[in-house]
């Protein structure tokens, strides 16, 4: 029996020689390949295959969101659904000229408002007289998500194809390394679409929810009144002070125009009586911070591209009104998916903090504006 | 069986690399099976007069501030949606899955121990 195993164990040094010879041969071939750029070609092919598999996931996200909107619109008896979808999915916004900064914020506002009004009109026309405001707003938000996923998909595909066509391994490598980050965003958008379609409040609704809680808690003097498109305010009494609470008009998915609303309120009232403007908004937490924790600061807590925020800043400067901000912390995914219990608890803390701030920083007889900033989906007034 | 030191060294290298590959495959498979905890969206109803609260599953059409059909058992007035939020639930399935995963991990580690034992035996 000992002889039977001899090819393997009989000549021990023979085997060792073979192993060494083969390894040297393999490494020589590999280093020649490396010189010729073959190794890089192999690597490129692996990256390409992995990016392509992620692209297929991205495509399915986009298609699922698109089909969801189509299904919802068709159920409501909308006409020309395909036309609405094709327009909305490829809709683009050209940012204003920035080398000439005069009035850039006005120009940006114009462009953004036109986008919003155009998409709403598109859905409203398709739905005809059946159009319900909440339904239109939610459909427009879903279309915006489908648009974002579509653009992301096309962008990644473009970089990949350009990299392959020009045999630019670095470009493909860079895309491959950034892909987990893009996929995280895409997944968050995809999850958000499911929540928004059902009308469940998202994490970003923390601001409007705080405004709602204040409105319910304090005795109401007046309101709610729609002061500008999709934005309402109501006047309340608290410890001999007048509290004006501003939020987007719910429960449809909208952020309203809080900047314009505050501007109008300050201008119609006697500005000298306004003691402070408090903004409450969801803020991106740093990794490691607990979800739903709150922090106080100064400035305007608002995550808009600029036009709304600057209106509050300008009016505050003009009338020397102090700006207070309360942030409710959450992660990127948490901000756009179903609101978590921790965030709702954070909202209660934020409301109590705002009340304490009012007592500490203002006197009886003052008027205070409290703005709940964010998307008010699923939160009424 | 005239195993000289050199062959033994070579063989243990081969076995070690096989063990590494096996370990990596198990580690990858183990991390892929990780599932997010199941989540449920609930609606909290509150009586505006006495503060009685009731939690039920979210239904499409619910929104914070909505006056629902259900009435307060004490006051007889309509309840209002006070909050909507997402809860993580640990279902029986989840518990079983976690248990299975732990068992899986134990199995992997015992397999690794087995491999090490074979290595040691060969070297001896
Ligand atoms: Zn009651």
Coordinates of C-alpha atoms and ligand atoms in Angstrom, one line a residue:
Chain A
X1 CA 0.0 0.0 0.0
X2 CA 2.9 2.3 0.7
X3 CA 4.0 2.0 -3.0
X4 CA 0.5 3.0 -4.2
X5 CA 0.9 6.4 -2.7
X6 CA 4.4 6.8 -4.1
X7 CA 3.6 9.2 -7.0
X8 CA 2.5 11.7 -4.3
X9 CA 4.6 10.9 -1.3
X10 CA 7.4 8.7 -2.6
X11 CA 9.7 11.3 -4.1
X12 CA 9.0 14.2 -1.7
X13 CA 11.6 16.6 -3.2
X14 CA 10.2 15.9 -6.7
X15 CA 6.8 17.3 -5.7
X16 CA 8.4 20.3 -4.1
X17 CA 10.4 21.0 -7.3
X18 CA 7.3 20.8 -9.4
X19 CA 5.4 23.2 -7.1
X20 CA 8.2 25.7 -7.3
X21 CA 8.6 25.3 -11.0
X22 CA 4.9 25.9 -11.7
X23 CA 4.7 28.9 -9.3
X24 CA 7.7 30.5 -11.0
X25 CA 6.2 29.9 -14.4
X26 CA 2.8 31.4 -13.3
X27 CA 4.4 34.5 -11.8
X28 CA 6.6 35.0 -14.9
X29 CA 3.6 34.8 -17.2
X30 CA 1.6 37.1 -14.9
X31 CA 4.4 39.7 -14.8
X32 CA 4.7 39.6 -18.6
X33 CA 0.9 40.1 -18.8
X34 CA 1.2 43.0 -16.4
X35 CA 3.8 44.7 -18.6
X36 CA 1.5 44.3 -21.6
X37 CA -1.5 45.8 -19.7
X38 CA -3.4 42.5 -19.9
X39 CA -3.8 42.4 -16.1
X40 CA -5.4 45.9 -16.2
X41 CA -7.7 44.7 -19.0
X42 CA -8.8 41.8 -16.8
X43 CA -9.4 44.1 -13.9
X44 CA -11.3 46.5 -16.1
X45 CA -13.5 43.6 -17.2
X46 CA -14.2 42.6 -13.5
X47 CA -15.1 46.2 -12.7
X48 CA -17.3 46.5 -15.7
X49 CA -19.2 43.3 -14.8
X50 CA -19.8 44.5 -11.3
X51 CA -20.9 48.0 -12.4
X52 CA -23.3 46.4 -14.9
X53 CA -24.9 44.3 -12.2
X54 CA -25.5 47.4 -10.1
X55 CA -26.8 49.3 -13.2
X56 CA -29.4 46.5 -13.6
X57 CA -30.5 47.1 -10.0
X58 CA -30.7 50.9 -10.7
X59 CA -32.7 50.3 -13.8
X60 CA -35.2 48.1 -11.9
X61 CA -35.6 50.8 -9.2
X62 CA -36.4 53.4 -11.9
X63 CA -38.8 51.1 -13.7
X64 CA -40.6 50.1 -10.5
X65 CA -41.1 53.7 -9.4
X66 CA -42.3 54.6 -12.9
X67 CA -44.7 51.7 -13.0
X68 CA -46.0 52.7 -9.5
X69 CA -46.8 56.2 -10.7
X70 CA -48.4 54.9 -13.9
X71 CA -50.5 52.5 -11.9
X72 CA -51.7 55.2 -9.6
X73 CA -52.4 57.7 -12.3
X74 CA -54.3 55.2 -14.4
X75 CA -56.4 54.1 -11.4
X76 CA -57.4 57.8 -11.0
X77 CA -58.5 57.9 -14.7
X78 CA -55.7 60.1 -16.0
X79 CA -55.2 60.6 -19.7
X80 CA -52.0 60.5 -21.7
X81 CA -50.1 58.9 -18.8
X82 CA -47.2 57.8 -21.1
X83 CA -46.7 61.4 -22.2
X84 CA -46.7 62.7 -18.6
X85 CA -44.2 60.0 -17.7
X86 CA -41.8 60.6 -20.6
X87 CA -41.8 64.4 -20.0
X88 CA -41.3 64.1 -16.2
X89 CA -38.6 61.5 -16.3
X90 CA -36.4 63.5 -18.6
X91 CA -37.2 66.9 -17.2
X92 CA -34.1 69.1 -16.6
X93 CA -33.4 72.3 -14.9
X94 CA -30.6 74.6 -16.2
X95 CA -28.9 76.4 -13.3
X96 CA -28.6 80.2 -13.8
X97 CA -25.4 81.9 -15.0
X98 CA -23.1 82.2 -12.0
X99 CA -20.2 84.3 -13.3
X100 CA -22.6 87.3 -13.0
X101 CA -24.0 86.9 -9.5
X102 CA -26.3 89.9 -9.4
X103 CA -29.8 88.6 -8.8
X104 CA -28.8 85.0 -9.1
X105 CA -31.1 83.9 -6.3
X106 CA -34.1 85.5 -8.0
X107 CA -33.2 83.8 -11.2
X108 CA -32.8 80.4 -9.5
X109 CA -36.1 80.9 -7.7
X110 CA -37.8 81.6 -11.1
X111 CA -36.4 78.5 -12.6
X112 CA -37.3 76.3 -9.6
X113 CA -40.8 77.6 -9.4
X114 CA -41.4 77.1 -13.1
X115 CA -40.3 73.5 -12.8
X116 CA -42.7 73.0 -9.9
X117 CA -45.6 74.7 -11.6
X118 CA -45.0 72.9 -14.9
X119 CA -45.0 69.4 -13.3
X120 CA -48.1 70.1 -11.2
X121 CA -49.9 71.5 -14.3
X122 CA -48.8 68.4 -16.3
X123 CA -50.3 66.0 -13.7
X124 CA -53.4 68.2 -13.1
X125 CA -54.2 68.4 -16.9
X126 CA -53.8 64.7 -17.2
X127 CA -56.2 64.1 -14.3
X128 CA -58.7 66.6 -15.5
X129 CA -61.5 67.6 -13.1
X130 CA -60.8 64.6 -10.8
X131 CA -57.7 66.4 -9.7
X132 CA -57.3 66.4 -5.9
X133 CA -54.6 68.6 -4.6
X134 CA -53.0 66.0 -2.3
X135 CA -53.0 63.4 -5.2
X136 CA -51.3 65.8 -7.6
X137 CA -48.7 66.8 -5.0
X138 CA -47.8 63.2 -4.2
X139 CA -47.8 62.2 -7.9
X140 CA -45.4 65.1 -8.6
X141 CA -43.1 64.0 -5.8
X142 CA -43.1 60.4 -7.1
X143 CA -42.3 61.7 -10.6
X144 CA -39.4 63.8 -9.2
X145 CA -38.0 60.6 -7.6
X146 CA -38.4 58.6 -10.9
X147 CA -36.6 61.6 -12.6
X148 CA -33.7 61.5 -10.1
X149 CA -33.3 57.7 -10.4
X150 CA -33.5 58.0 -14.2
X151 CA -30.8 60.7 -14.3
X152 CA -28.6 58.7 -11.9
X153 CA -29.0 55.6 -14.0
X154 CA -28.2 57.4 -17.2
X155 CA -25.2 59.2 -15.7
X156 CA -23.6 56.0 -14.4
X157 CA -24.2 54.2 -17.7
X158 CA -22.6 57.2 -19.5
X159 CA -19.5 57.1 -17.4
X160 CA -19.1 53.4 -17.7
X161 CA -19.6 53.4 -21.5
X162 CA -17.2 56.4 -21.9
X163 CA -14.6 54.6 -19.8
X164 CA -14.9 51.4 -21.8
X165 CA -14.9 53.2 -25.2
X166 CA -11.8 55.2 -24.4
X167 CA -10.2 52.3 -22.4
X168 CA -9.9 54.6 -19.5
X169 CA -9.4 52.2 -16.6
X170 CA -9.1 55.0 -14.0
X171 CA -12.5 56.4 -14.9
X172 CA -14.1 53.0 -14.6
X173 CA -12.2 52.3 -11.3
X174 CA -13.4 55.7 -9.9
X175 CA -17.0 54.9 -10.8
X176 CA -16.6 51.4 -9.3
X177 CA -15.3 52.9 -6.0
X178 CA -18.1 55.6 -5.9
X179 CA -20.8 53.1 -6.7
X180 CA -21.7 52.0 -3.2
X181 CA -22.4 55.7 -2.4
X182 CA -24.6 56.2 -5.4
X183 CA -26.4 52.9 -4.7
X184 CA -27.1 54.1 -1.1
X185 CA -28.7 57.2 -2.5
X186 CA -30.7 55.3 -5.1
X187 CA -31.9 52.8 -2.5
X188 CA -33.1 55.6 -0.3
X189 CA -35.0 57.2 -3.1
X190 CA -36.5 53.9 -4.0
X191 CA -37.6 53.2 -0.5
X192 CA -38.9 56.8 -0.3
X193 CA -41.2 56.2 -3.3
X194 CA -43.0 53.4 -1.5
X195 CA -43.6 55.5 1.6
X196 CA -44.7 58.6 -0.4
X197 CA -47.0 56.6 -2.6
X198 CA -48.9 55.6 0.6
X199 CA -48.9 59.1 2.1
X200 CA -46.8 58.1 5.1
X201 CA -44.9 61.1 6.6
X202 CA -41.2 61.0 6.0
X203 CA -38.4 62.0 8.4
X204 CA -38.2 65.4 6.8
X205 CA -41.7 66.0 8.1
X206 CA -40.2 66.6 11.5
X207 CA -40.4 70.4 11.1
X208 CA -44.0 70.6 9.9
X209 CA -44.9 68.0 12.6
X210 CA -43.4 70.3 15.3
X211 CA -45.5 73.2 13.9
X212 CA -48.6 71.0 14.0
X213 CA -47.9 70.0 17.6
X214 CA -47.5 73.7 18.5
X215 CA -50.8 74.6 16.7
X216 CA -52.7 71.9 18.7
X217 CA -51.1 72.7 22.0
X218 CA -51.5 76.5 22.1
X219 CA -54.9 78.2 22.1
X220 CA -55.7 79.5 18.6
X221 CA -56.6 83.1 17.9
X222 CA -56.7 83.0 14.1
X223 CA -56.1 80.7 11.2
X224 CA -55.0 78.6 9.5
X225 CA -54.8 80.9 6.6
X226 CA -53.0 80.2 3.2
X227 CA -50.7 83.2 2.9
X228 CA -48.8 82.0 -0.2
X229 CA -48.9 79.0 -2.5
X230 CA -49.0 75.8 -0.4
X231 CA -48.0 77.6 2.8
X232 CA -50.3 78.4 5.8
X233 CA -50.0 80.2 9.1
X234 CA -52.1 80.5 12.3
X235 CA -51.9 82.8 15.3
X236 CA -51.8 81.4 18.8
X237 CA -51.4 82.7 22.3
X238 CA -48.7 81.5 24.7
X239 CA -47.7 83.2 28.0
X240 CA -49.1 86.6 26.9
X241 CA -47.1 86.4 23.6
X242 CA -48.4 86.1 20.1
X243 CA -47.0 83.1 18.3
X244 CA -47.4 82.9 14.6
X245 CA -46.8 79.3 13.4
X246 CA -45.9 78.8 9.7
X247 CA -45.9 75.4 7.9
X248 CA -46.4 74.0 4.4
X249 CA -50.0 73.1 3.7
X250 CA -50.6 69.4 4.3
X251 CA -51.2 66.6 4.0
X252 CA -50.0 66.6 0.4
X253 CA -46.2 66.3 -0.3
X254 CA -44.9 69.8 -0.4
X255 CA -42.4 72.0 1.3
X256 CA -44.4 75.2 0.5
X257 CA -42.8 78.6 0.4
X258 CA -41.8 79.3 4.0
X259 CA -39.5 82.2 3.0
X260 CA -42.1 84.1 1.1
X261 CA -44.6 83.4 3.8
X262 CA -42.4 84.8 6.6
X263 CA -41.6 87.8 4.5
X264 CA -45.3 88.6 3.9
X265 CA -46.2 88.1 7.6
X266 CA -43.4 90.4 8.8
X267 CA -44.3 93.1 6.2
X268 CA -48.1 93.0 7.0
X269 CA -47.5 93.2 10.8
X270 CA -45.6 96.0 12.4
X271 CA -42.0 94.6 12.1
X272 CA -40.8 96.2 15.4
X273 CA -43.2 94.0 17.4
X274 CA -41.5 90.8 16.1
X275 CA -39.1 89.6 18.7
X276 CA -37.7 86.5 17.0
X277 CA -38.0 84.0 14.2
X278 CA -37.5 80.4 15.2
X279 CA -37.0 77.8 12.5
X280 CA -37.4 74.1 13.3
X281 CA -36.0 71.7 10.7
X282 CA -34.7 68.2 10.1
X283 CA -30.9 68.2 9.9
X284 CA -28.5 65.6 8.6
X285 CA -26.8 64.0 11.6
X286 CA -23.1 63.1 11.6
X287 CA -22.4 59.3 11.7
X288 CA -22.5 58.2 15.3
X289 CA -25.0 60.8 16.5
X290 CA -28.3 59.4 17.7
X291 CA -31.4 59.8 15.5
X292 CA -33.9 62.2 16.9
X293 CA -31.5 64.2 19.1
X294 CA -32.0 68.0 18.9
X295 CA -29.7 70.9 19.0
X296 CA -30.2 74.7 19.2
X297 CA -28.3 77.2 17.0
X298 CA -28.7 80.4 15.1
X299 CA -29.5 81.2 11.5
X300 CA -32.3 79.8 9.3
X301 CA -32.6 76.0 9.6
X302 CA -33.7 75.2 6.0
X303 CA -32.3 72.8 3.4
X304 CA -33.6 74.5 0.3
X305 CA -31.3 75.5 -2.6
X306 CA -31.3 79.1 -1.3
X307 CA -34.3 81.2 -2.5
X308 CA -36.6 80.6 0.5
X309 CA -33.8 80.8 3.1
X310 CA -32.4 84.1 1.9
X311 CA -35.8 85.8 2.1
X312 CA -36.0 85.1 5.9
X313 CA -32.3 86.1 6.3
X314 CA -32.9 89.4 4.5
X315 CA -36.1 90.3 6.3
X316 CA -34.4 89.5 9.6
X317 CA -31.5 91.7 8.8
X318 CA -33.7 94.6 7.6
X319 CA -35.7 94.6 10.9
X320 CA -32.9 93.4 13.2
X321 CA -34.9 90.2 14.2
X322 CA -32.8 87.5 16.0
X323 CA -32.9 84.2 14.2
X324 CA -33.0 81.0 16.3
X325 CA -32.8 77.5 14.8
X326 CA -33.7 74.1 16.2
X327 CA -32.4 71.0 14.4
X328 CA -33.8 67.5 14.7
X329 CA -31.0 65.1 13.7
X330 CA -31.4 62.2 11.4
X331 CA -29.6 60.3 8.7
X332 CA -29.9 60.8 4.9
X333 CA -32.0 57.7 4.5
X334 CA -34.1 58.5 7.6
X335 CA -34.9 61.9 6.2
X336 CA -36.6 60.6 3.1
X337 CA -38.2 57.3 4.3
X338 CA -41.0 56.7 6.8
X339 CA -40.6 58.8 10.0
X340 CA -39.1 56.8 12.9
X341 CA -40.4 56.7 16.4
X342 CA -37.1 58.4 17.6
X343 CA -37.8 61.3 15.3
X344 CA -41.3 61.8 16.6
X345 CA -39.9 61.8 20.1
X346 CA -37.3 64.3 18.9
X347 CA -40.1 66.5 17.6
X348 CA -41.7 66.6 21.0
X349 CA -38.4 67.6 22.5
X350 CA -38.0 70.3 19.8
X351 CA -41.4 71.7 20.6
X352 CA -40.6 71.9 24.4
X353 CA -37.3 73.5 23.5
X354 CA -39.0 76.1 21.3
X355 CA -41.4 77.0 24.1
X356 CA -38.5 77.4 26.5
X357 CA -36.6 79.5 24.0
X358 CA -39.7 81.8 23.7
X359 CA -40.0 82.3 27.4
X360 CA -36.2 82.9 27.9
X361 CA -35.6 85.2 24.9
X362 CA -38.8 87.2 24.5
X363 CA -41.0 89.4 26.7
X364 CA -44.8 89.4 27.2
X365 CA -46.5 91.3 24.4
X366 CA -44.0 90.2 21.8
X367 CA -44.8 88.4 18.6
X368 CA -42.7 85.4 17.6
X369 CA -42.7 83.5 14.3
X370 CA -42.1 79.8 14.5
X371 CA -41.5 78.0 11.2
X372 CA -41.8 74.3 10.8
X373 CA -39.6 73.7 7.7
X374 CA -39.7 70.5 5.7
X375 CA -42.0 68.3 3.5
X376 CA -45.4 68.1 5.1
X377 CA -46.5 64.8 3.5
X378 CA -49.0 63.2 5.8
X379 CA -49.2 66.1 8.3
X380 CA -52.2 68.4 8.2
X381 CA -52.7 71.6 10.2
Chain B
X1 CA 6.2 7.7 3.7
X2 CA 9.4 9.6 3.5
X3 CA 8.1 13.1 4.0
X4 CA 11.0 15.5 4.1
X5 CA 10.7 19.0 5.7
X6 CA 10.6 20.8 2.4
X7 CA 7.5 18.9 1.0
X8 CA 5.9 19.3 4.4
X9 CA 6.4 23.1 4.2
X10 CA 5.0 23.2 0.7
X11 CA 2.0 21.1 1.6
X12 CA 1.2 23.2 4.6
X13 CA 1.3 26.3 2.4
X14 CA -1.2 24.7 0.0
X15 CA -3.5 23.6 2.8
X16 CA -3.3 27.0 4.4
X17 CA -4.3 28.8 1.2
X18 CA -7.2 26.4 0.8
X19 CA -8.3 27.2 4.4
X20 CA -8.1 30.9 3.6
X21 CA -10.3 30.5 0.6
X22 CA -12.8 28.5 2.5
X23 CA -12.9 31.0 5.3
X24 CA -13.4 33.9 2.8
X25 CA -16.2 32.1 1.1
X26 CA -17.9 31.5 4.4
X27 CA -17.4 35.1 5.6
X28 CA -18.9 36.4 2.4
X29 CA -21.9 34.1 2.5
X30 CA -22.5 35.0 6.2
X31 CA -22.5 38.7 5.6
X32 CA -24.7 38.5 2.6
X33 CA -27.5 36.8 4.5
X34 CA -27.8 39.8 6.8
X35 CA -31.4 41.1 6.6
X36 CA -32.8 44.4 7.9
X37 CA -35.2 44.1 10.8
X38 CA -38.8 44.0 9.7
X39 CA -40.6 47.3 10.0
X40 CA -44.2 48.3 10.5
X41 CA -45.9 51.8 10.2
X42 CA -48.4 52.5 13.0
X43 CA -50.9 55.3 13.5
X44 CA -51.5 56.7 17.0
X45 CA -55.0 58.0 17.6
X46 CA -55.7 60.4 20.4
X47 CA -58.9 61.8 22.0
X48 CA -58.6 65.6 21.9
X49 CA -60.5 65.9 25.2
X50 CA -59.2 63.3 27.6
X51 CA -56.0 62.3 26.0
X52 CA -56.9 58.6 25.5
X53 CA -54.6 57.0 23.0
X54 CA -54.8 54.0 20.8
X55 CA -52.3 52.6 18.4
X56 CA -53.2 50.6 15.3
X57 CA -51.7 49.7 11.9
X58 CA -51.3 52.5 9.4
X59 CA -54.0 52.6 6.8
X60 CA -53.6 54.4 3.4
X61 CA -55.3 57.8 3.7
X62 CA -54.2 58.4 7.3
X63 CA -52.5 61.7 8.0
X64 CA -51.6 63.5 11.2
X65 CA -54.5 65.8 12.1
X66 CA -57.1 63.6 10.4
X67 CA -60.4 63.0 12.3
X68 CA -61.1 59.3 12.0
X69 CA -64.4 57.3 12.3
X70 CA -63.4 55.7 15.6
X71 CA -64.7 57.3 18.8
X72 CA -63.3 57.6 22.3
X73 CA -64.7 54.9 24.6
X74 CA -65.0 57.5 27.5
X75 CA -66.1 60.7 25.8
X76 CA -67.7 59.4 22.7
X77 CA -66.1 62.0 20.4
X78 CA -64.1 61.2 17.3
X79 CA -60.4 60.4 17.7
X80 CA -57.7 62.4 15.9
X81 CA -54.5 61.0 14.3
X82 CA -51.8 62.2 16.7
X83 CA -48.7 60.6 15.1
X84 CA -47.6 58.2 12.4
X85 CA -44.3 56.5 12.7
X86 CA -42.3 53.4 11.8
X87 CA -41.4 50.8 14.4
X88 CA -39.0 47.9 14.1
X89 CA -40.7 44.7 15.1
X90 CA -38.9 41.5 16.2
X91 CA -41.1 38.8 14.8
X92 CA -40.9 35.2 15.7
X93 CA -39.3 34.6 12.2
X94 CA -36.7 37.2 13.0
X95 CA -35.8 35.5 16.3
X96 CA -35.5 32.1 14.6
X97 CA -33.4 33.6 11.8
X98 CA -31.0 35.2 14.3
X99 CA -30.7 31.9 16.1
X100 CA -30.0 30.1 12.9
X101 CA -27.4 32.6 12.0
X102 CA -25.6 32.2 15.3
X103 CA -25.7 28.4 14.8
X104 CA -24.3 28.9 11.4
X105 CA -21.4 31.0 12.8
X106 CA -20.7 28.3 15.3
X107 CA -20.6 25.7 12.6
X108 CA -18.2 27.8 10.5
X109 CA -15.9 28.2 13.4
X110 CA -15.9 24.5 14.2
X111 CA -15.1 23.7 10.6
X112 CA -12.2 26.1 10.8
X113 CA -11.0 24.4 14.0
X114 CA -11.2 21.1 12.1
X115 CA -9.0 22.4 9.3
X116 CA -6.4 23.7 11.8
X117 CA -6.4 20.3 13.5
X118 CA -5.7 18.6 10.1
X119 CA -2.9 21.1 9.5
X120 CA -1.4 20.4 12.9
X121 CA -1.7 16.7 12.4
X122 CA 0.1 16.8 9.1
X123 CA 3.0 18.8 10.5
X124 CA 3.4 16.3 13.3
Ligands
LIG1 ZN1 -61.9 60.9 25.5

